[in-house]
Amino acid sequence: AAMTSGSARTDLDMQAYEERLEARLGKSREMMRVILNKAKSDPKRVALAEGTDEKMVRAAYQMQDQGIAEPVLVGDRDSITAIAADLGLDFEPEVVDPKNGDWDHYADRLYELRQRKGLTKNEAHEWIRGDTNYFASVMVEEGDADAMLTGLTHHYPSALRPPLQVIGTAPEANYAAGVYMLTFKNRVIFCADTTVNLDPDAETLAEVTKHTAELARRFNVEPRAAMLSYSNFGSVTNEGTKKPRDAVELMHDDPEVDFQVDGEMQADTAVVEDILEGTYEFSDLEDPANVLVFPNLEAGNIGYKLLQRLGGAEAIGPMLVGMDKPVHVLQRGDEVKDIVNLGAVAVVDAQNE
Ligand code: ACO
């Protein structure tokens, strides 16, 4: 009898678990469907800087097969063709091979962009032939591809540096930032900055918030932003709590800010309706926040990873915002589905160019 009731309970637990999982995946599928459908309506050329990576080849196949993007694999042509054949993928990927072909115009462009930043002509030629992150960055900068994905085989900063140097930020922007979209049951939140700015000042926090709010709208989510801290509206005052508070002031004075934003506030204030509507009913947030802006990179990177792993959120990202052209830098070890999802985000970015 003990066995029976034990396994019955397990079955019930499993059923409840599966229902929760389905509910959550339902939300995340819904969010991704918005982006995938937008991408498919007008697919763009996406340069995959790590073209000889097996996962990139698989992702290229899926993006092309599903009509999400027109992938361009950057790397050694023979290796890429062999990988696609070994994987039994029935497609002829578009490949650009930096070591074969005449890419002097890319080297010239790189030299032109970086000659006053210490780059020599020889180095420009070497980098174009030898470093696919520079090659793909120049490709996008020159308009030969609409977007770029990289990062799978590099540490994040070294994959990010070439696009920062070559493509840079959008004219109205000064800072790039990495955003994760996390989906929970019935709830979607955007977390920033999770990957780029180590110790942002108030101006940077305000700019990152504006980029993130704009990104949320691309997913058809109306942004409500909270500037997070360990203090609630002045309950602790020091340099650390002043930064997010100053950022709120900057945004409240900024006529371009057309979304709800408030803080500084603790994370539970931001996401729990009772706290927000009870103790802090004066807040500008009419509902719990869905854009969470962390005060520094330690908090942002640690925070989203805990939410993902312990809170069981589905994560899409890191989506790089603030760049002049669509570039996304994956995390080492990301899966094919992560690449395809970010590819779709990049295509939608490119449509808005
Ligand atoms: N936004 C936009 N552009 C920037 C930024 C920024 N936040 N920071 C630097 N740049 C630009 C610079 O202006 C410079 O351009 P220039 O050469 O044309 O003048 C170029 O990028 C390189 O800047 P440096 O200062 O030489 O580069 P630095 O070595 O500081 O690298 C980087 C910048 C890579 C963003 C660095 O700040 C960094 O390492 N950040 C943390 C990344 C990280 O470790 N994230 C956590 C792990 S990632 C994860 O978990 C997915």
PDB file of C-alpha atoms in Angstrom, residues 80-227:
ATOM      1  CA  ILE A  80      32.009  23.889 -43.127  1.00  0.00           C
ATOM      2  CA  THR A  81      30.975  21.772 -46.111  1.00  0.00           C
ATOM      3  CA  ALA A  82      32.403  18.665 -44.415  1.00  0.00           C
ATOM      4  CA  ILE A  83      30.558  19.418 -41.144  1.00  0.00           C
ATOM      5  CA  ALA A  84      27.243  19.896 -42.954  1.00  0.00           C
ATOM      6  CA  ALA A  85      27.769  16.612 -44.839  1.00  0.00           C
ATOM      7  CA  ASP A  86      28.764  14.707 -41.660  1.00  0.00           C
ATOM      8  CA  LEU A  87      25.654  15.972 -39.934  1.00  0.00           C
ATOM      9  CA  GLY A  88      23.607  14.737 -42.885  1.00  0.00           C
ATOM     10  CA  LEU A  89      22.077  18.177 -43.333  1.00  0.00           C
ATOM     11  CA  ASP A  90      20.444  18.578 -46.678  1.00  0.00           C
ATOM     12  CA  PHE A  91      21.446  22.126 -47.458  1.00  0.00           C
ATOM     13  CA  GLU A  92      24.117  24.117 -49.184  1.00  0.00           C
ATOM     14  CA  PRO A  93      25.046  26.803 -46.731  1.00  0.00           C
ATOM     15  CA  GLU A  94      26.219  30.193 -47.910  1.00  0.00           C
ATOM     16  CA  VAL A  95      29.836  30.417 -46.824  1.00  0.00           C
ATOM     17  CA  VAL A  96      32.305  33.291 -46.873  1.00  0.00           C
ATOM     18  CA  ASP A  97      35.873  32.189 -46.379  1.00  0.00           C
ATOM     19  CA  PRO A  98      38.210  34.884 -45.011  1.00  0.00           C
ATOM     20  CA  LYS A  99      41.343  32.914 -45.952  1.00  0.00           C
ATOM     21  CA  ASN A 100      40.324  32.467 -49.584  1.00  0.00           C
ATOM     22  CA  GLY A 101      39.145  35.253 -51.795  1.00  0.00           C
ATOM     23  CA  ASP A 102      39.944  38.905 -52.114  1.00  0.00           C
ATOM     24  CA  TRP A 103      39.049  40.657 -48.879  1.00  0.00           C
ATOM     25  CA  ASP A 104      41.454  43.562 -49.205  1.00  0.00           C
ATOM     26  CA  HIS A 105      38.544  46.018 -49.164  1.00  0.00           C
ATOM     27  CA  TYR A 106      37.556  44.675 -45.723  1.00  0.00           C
ATOM     28  CA  ALA A 107      41.131  45.065 -44.471  1.00  0.00           C
ATOM     29  CA  ASP A 108      41.190  48.613 -45.883  1.00  0.00           C
ATOM     30  CA  ARG A 109      37.940  49.427 -44.120  1.00  0.00           C
ATOM     31  CA  LEU A 110      39.169  47.982 -40.825  1.00  0.00           C
ATOM     32  CA  TYR A 111      42.379  49.976 -41.190  1.00  0.00           C
ATOM     33  CA  GLU A 112      40.422  53.142 -41.944  1.00  0.00           C
ATOM     34  CA  LEU A 113      38.290  52.652 -38.843  1.00  0.00           C
ATOM     35  CA  ARG A 114      41.109  51.735 -36.449  1.00  0.00           C
ATOM     36  CA  GLN A 115      44.274  53.475 -37.782  1.00  0.00           C
ATOM     37  CA  ARG A 116      44.051  56.122 -35.081  1.00  0.00           C
ATOM     38  CA  LYS A 117      43.431  53.455 -32.445  1.00  0.00           C
ATOM     39  CA  GLY A 118      46.825  51.841 -32.924  1.00  0.00           C
ATOM     40  CA  LEU A 119      46.052  49.379 -35.712  1.00  0.00           C
ATOM     41  CA  THR A 120      48.644  48.996 -38.483  1.00  0.00           C
ATOM     42  CA  LYS A 121      47.846  48.119 -42.087  1.00  0.00           C
ATOM     43  CA  ASN A 122      49.505  44.708 -41.738  1.00  0.00           C
ATOM     44  CA  GLU A 123      47.508  43.940 -38.630  1.00  0.00           C
ATOM     45  CA  ALA A 124      44.293  44.905 -40.410  1.00  0.00           C
ATOM     46  CA  HIS A 125      45.056  42.337 -43.133  1.00  0.00           C
ATOM     47  CA  GLU A 126      46.008  39.716 -40.550  1.00  0.00           C
ATOM     48  CA  TRP A 127      42.877  40.275 -38.486  1.00  0.00           C
ATOM     49  CA  ILE A 128      40.558  40.089 -41.489  1.00  0.00           C
ATOM     50  CA  ARG A 129      42.083  36.782 -42.602  1.00  0.00           C
ATOM     51  CA  GLY A 130      42.697  35.368 -39.148  1.00  0.00           C
ATOM     52  CA  ASP A 131      39.901  36.539 -36.840  1.00  0.00           C
ATOM     53  CA  THR A 132      36.361  35.857 -37.982  1.00  0.00           C
ATOM     54  CA  ASN A 133      34.938  38.218 -35.334  1.00  0.00           C
ATOM     55  CA  TYR A 134      36.653  41.152 -37.047  1.00  0.00           C
ATOM     56  CA  PHE A 135      35.711  39.779 -40.474  1.00  0.00           C
ATOM     57  CA  ALA A 136      32.018  39.451 -39.577  1.00  0.00           C
ATOM     58  CA  SER A 137      31.992  42.845 -37.845  1.00  0.00           C
ATOM     59  CA  VAL A 138      33.322  44.558 -40.969  1.00  0.00           C
ATOM     60  CA  MET A 139      30.923  42.559 -43.107  1.00  0.00           C
ATOM     61  CA  VAL A 140      28.004  43.967 -41.110  1.00  0.00           C
ATOM     62  CA  GLU A 141      29.515  47.451 -40.903  1.00  0.00           C
ATOM     63  CA  GLU A 142      29.830  47.455 -44.715  1.00  0.00           C
ATOM     64  CA  GLY A 143      26.240  46.277 -45.142  1.00  0.00           C
ATOM     65  CA  ASP A 144      27.174  42.896 -46.694  1.00  0.00           C
ATOM     66  CA  ALA A 145      25.279  41.203 -43.866  1.00  0.00           C
ATOM     67  CA  ASP A 146      22.437  42.677 -41.827  1.00  0.00           C
ATOM     68  CA  ALA A 147      23.347  41.173 -38.461  1.00  0.00           C
ATOM     69  CA  MET A 148      25.977  39.113 -36.675  1.00  0.00           C
ATOM     70  CA  LEU A 149      26.078  36.333 -34.099  1.00  0.00           C
ATOM     71  CA  THR A 150      29.175  35.135 -32.268  1.00  0.00           C
ATOM     72  CA  GLY A 151      30.413  34.093 -28.839  1.00  0.00           C
ATOM     73  CA  LEU A 152      29.978  30.327 -28.778  1.00  0.00           C
ATOM     74  CA  THR A 153      33.699  29.547 -28.790  1.00  0.00           C
ATOM     75  CA  HIS A 154      35.062  32.693 -27.132  1.00  0.00           C
ATOM     76  CA  HIS A 155      34.993  34.269 -23.715  1.00  0.00           C
ATOM     77  CA  TYR A 156      32.282  36.917 -23.771  1.00  0.00           C
ATOM     78  CA  PRO A 157      34.547  40.023 -23.578  1.00  0.00           C
ATOM     79  CA  SER A 158      36.824  38.865 -26.411  1.00  0.00           C
ATOM     80  CA  ALA A 159      33.859  38.146 -28.693  1.00  0.00           C
ATOM     81  CA  LEU A 160      32.262  41.484 -27.794  1.00  0.00           C
ATOM     82  CA  ARG A 161      35.319  43.693 -28.338  1.00  0.00           C
ATOM     83  CA  PRO A 162      35.551  43.415 -32.181  1.00  0.00           C
ATOM     84  CA  PRO A 163      31.927  44.482 -32.794  1.00  0.00           C
ATOM     85  CA  LEU A 164      32.273  47.274 -30.208  1.00  0.00           C
ATOM     86  CA  GLN A 165      35.379  48.516 -32.016  1.00  0.00           C
ATOM     87  CA  VAL A 166      34.098  48.140 -35.578  1.00  0.00           C
ATOM     88  CA  ILE A 167      30.334  48.647 -35.394  1.00  0.00           C
ATOM     89  CA  GLY A 168      30.037  50.599 -32.174  1.00  0.00           C
ATOM     90  CA  THR A 169      26.950  52.067 -30.593  1.00  0.00           C
ATOM     91  CA  ALA A 170      23.966  53.634 -32.349  1.00  0.00           C
ATOM     92  CA  PRO A 171      24.241  57.405 -32.997  1.00  0.00           C
ATOM     93  CA  GLU A 172      21.969  58.285 -30.068  1.00  0.00           C
ATOM     94  CA  ALA A 173      23.588  55.707 -27.744  1.00  0.00           C
ATOM     95  CA  ASN A 174      26.788  55.615 -25.731  1.00  0.00           C
ATOM     96  CA  TYR A 175      26.540  52.211 -24.099  1.00  0.00           C
ATOM     97  CA  ALA A 176      25.758  48.708 -25.179  1.00  0.00           C
ATOM     98  CA  ALA A 177      24.186  46.351 -22.661  1.00  0.00           C
ATOM     99  CA  GLY A 178      23.117  42.710 -22.450  1.00  0.00           C
ATOM    100  CA  VAL A 179      19.465  41.912 -21.771  1.00  0.00           C
ATOM    101  CA  TYR A 180      17.917  38.583 -20.832  1.00  0.00           C
ATOM    102  CA  MET A 181      14.229  37.944 -21.272  1.00  0.00           C
ATOM    103  CA  LEU A 182      13.021  35.507 -18.616  1.00  0.00           C
ATOM    104  CA  THR A 183       9.637  33.872 -18.880  1.00  0.00           C
ATOM    105  CA  PHE A 184       7.785  32.446 -15.915  1.00  0.00           C
ATOM    106  CA  LYS A 185       4.269  31.216 -15.604  1.00  0.00           C
ATOM    107  CA  ASN A 186       2.115  34.193 -16.662  1.00  0.00           C
ATOM    108  CA  ARG A 187       4.990  36.608 -16.416  1.00  0.00           C
ATOM    109  CA  VAL A 188       7.771  37.927 -18.591  1.00  0.00           C
ATOM    110  CA  ILE A 189      10.621  40.049 -17.311  1.00  0.00           C
ATOM    111  CA  PHE A 190      13.552  41.727 -18.999  1.00  0.00           C
ATOM    112  CA  CYS A 191      16.767  41.923 -16.946  1.00  0.00           C
ATOM    113  CA  ALA A 192      19.550  44.431 -17.662  1.00  0.00           C
ATOM    114  CA  ASP A 193      22.429  44.868 -17.725  1.00  0.00           C
ATOM    115  CA  THR A 194      23.508  41.242 -17.346  1.00  0.00           C
ATOM    116  CA  THR A 195      26.666  41.149 -19.467  1.00  0.00           C
ATOM    117  CA  VAL A 196      28.496  44.396 -20.334  1.00  0.00           C
ATOM    118  CA  ASN A 197      28.846  47.409 -18.010  1.00  0.00           C
ATOM    119  CA  LEU A 198      30.774  46.608 -14.871  1.00  0.00           C
ATOM    120  CA  ASP A 199      29.876  49.594 -12.724  1.00  0.00           C
ATOM    121  CA  PRO A 200      27.387  51.821 -14.562  1.00  0.00           C
ATOM    122  CA  ASP A 201      26.819  55.409 -13.416  1.00  0.00           C
ATOM    123  CA  ALA A 202      23.369  57.041 -13.313  1.00  0.00           C
ATOM    124  CA  GLU A 203      23.529  58.149 -16.990  1.00  0.00           C
ATOM    125  CA  THR A 204      24.488  54.646 -18.080  1.00  0.00           C
ATOM    126  CA  LEU A 205      21.710  53.081 -15.982  1.00  0.00           C
ATOM    127  CA  ALA A 206      19.182  55.474 -17.521  1.00  0.00           C
ATOM    128  CA  GLU A 207      20.370  54.733 -21.048  1.00  0.00           C
ATOM    129  CA  VAL A 208      20.358  50.971 -20.475  1.00  0.00           C
ATOM    130  CA  THR A 209      16.796  51.241 -19.124  1.00  0.00           C
ATOM    131  CA  LYS A 210      15.638  53.095 -22.225  1.00  0.00           C
ATOM    132  CA  HIS A 211      17.226  50.514 -24.563  1.00  0.00           C
ATOM    133  CA  THR A 212      15.667  47.686 -22.576  1.00  0.00           C
ATOM    134  CA  ALA A 213      12.213  49.273 -22.591  1.00  0.00           C
ATOM    135  CA  GLU A 214      12.461  49.629 -26.361  1.00  0.00           C
ATOM    136  CA  LEU A 215      13.449  45.969 -26.667  1.00  0.00           C
ATOM    137  CA  ALA A 216      10.466  44.913 -24.535  1.00  0.00           C
ATOM    138  CA  ARG A 217       8.153  46.714 -26.952  1.00  0.00           C
ATOM    139  CA  ARG A 218       9.595  44.653 -29.820  1.00  0.00           C
ATOM    140  CA  PHE A 219       8.222  41.622 -27.981  1.00  0.00           C
ATOM    141  CA  ASN A 220       4.873  43.434 -27.666  1.00  0.00           C
ATOM    142  CA  VAL A 221       5.428  43.935 -23.929  1.00  0.00           C
ATOM    143  CA  GLU A 222       4.578  47.364 -22.496  1.00  0.00           C
ATOM    144  CA  PRO A 223       7.560  48.194 -20.263  1.00  0.00           C
ATOM    145  CA  ARG A 224       7.360  49.101 -16.554  1.00  0.00           C
ATOM    146  CA  ALA A 225      10.877  49.590 -15.284  1.00  0.00           C
ATOM    147  CA  ALA A 226      12.264  49.290 -11.758  1.00  0.00           C
ATOM    148  CA  MET A 227      15.717  50.509 -10.818  1.00  0.00           C
TER     149      MET A 227
END
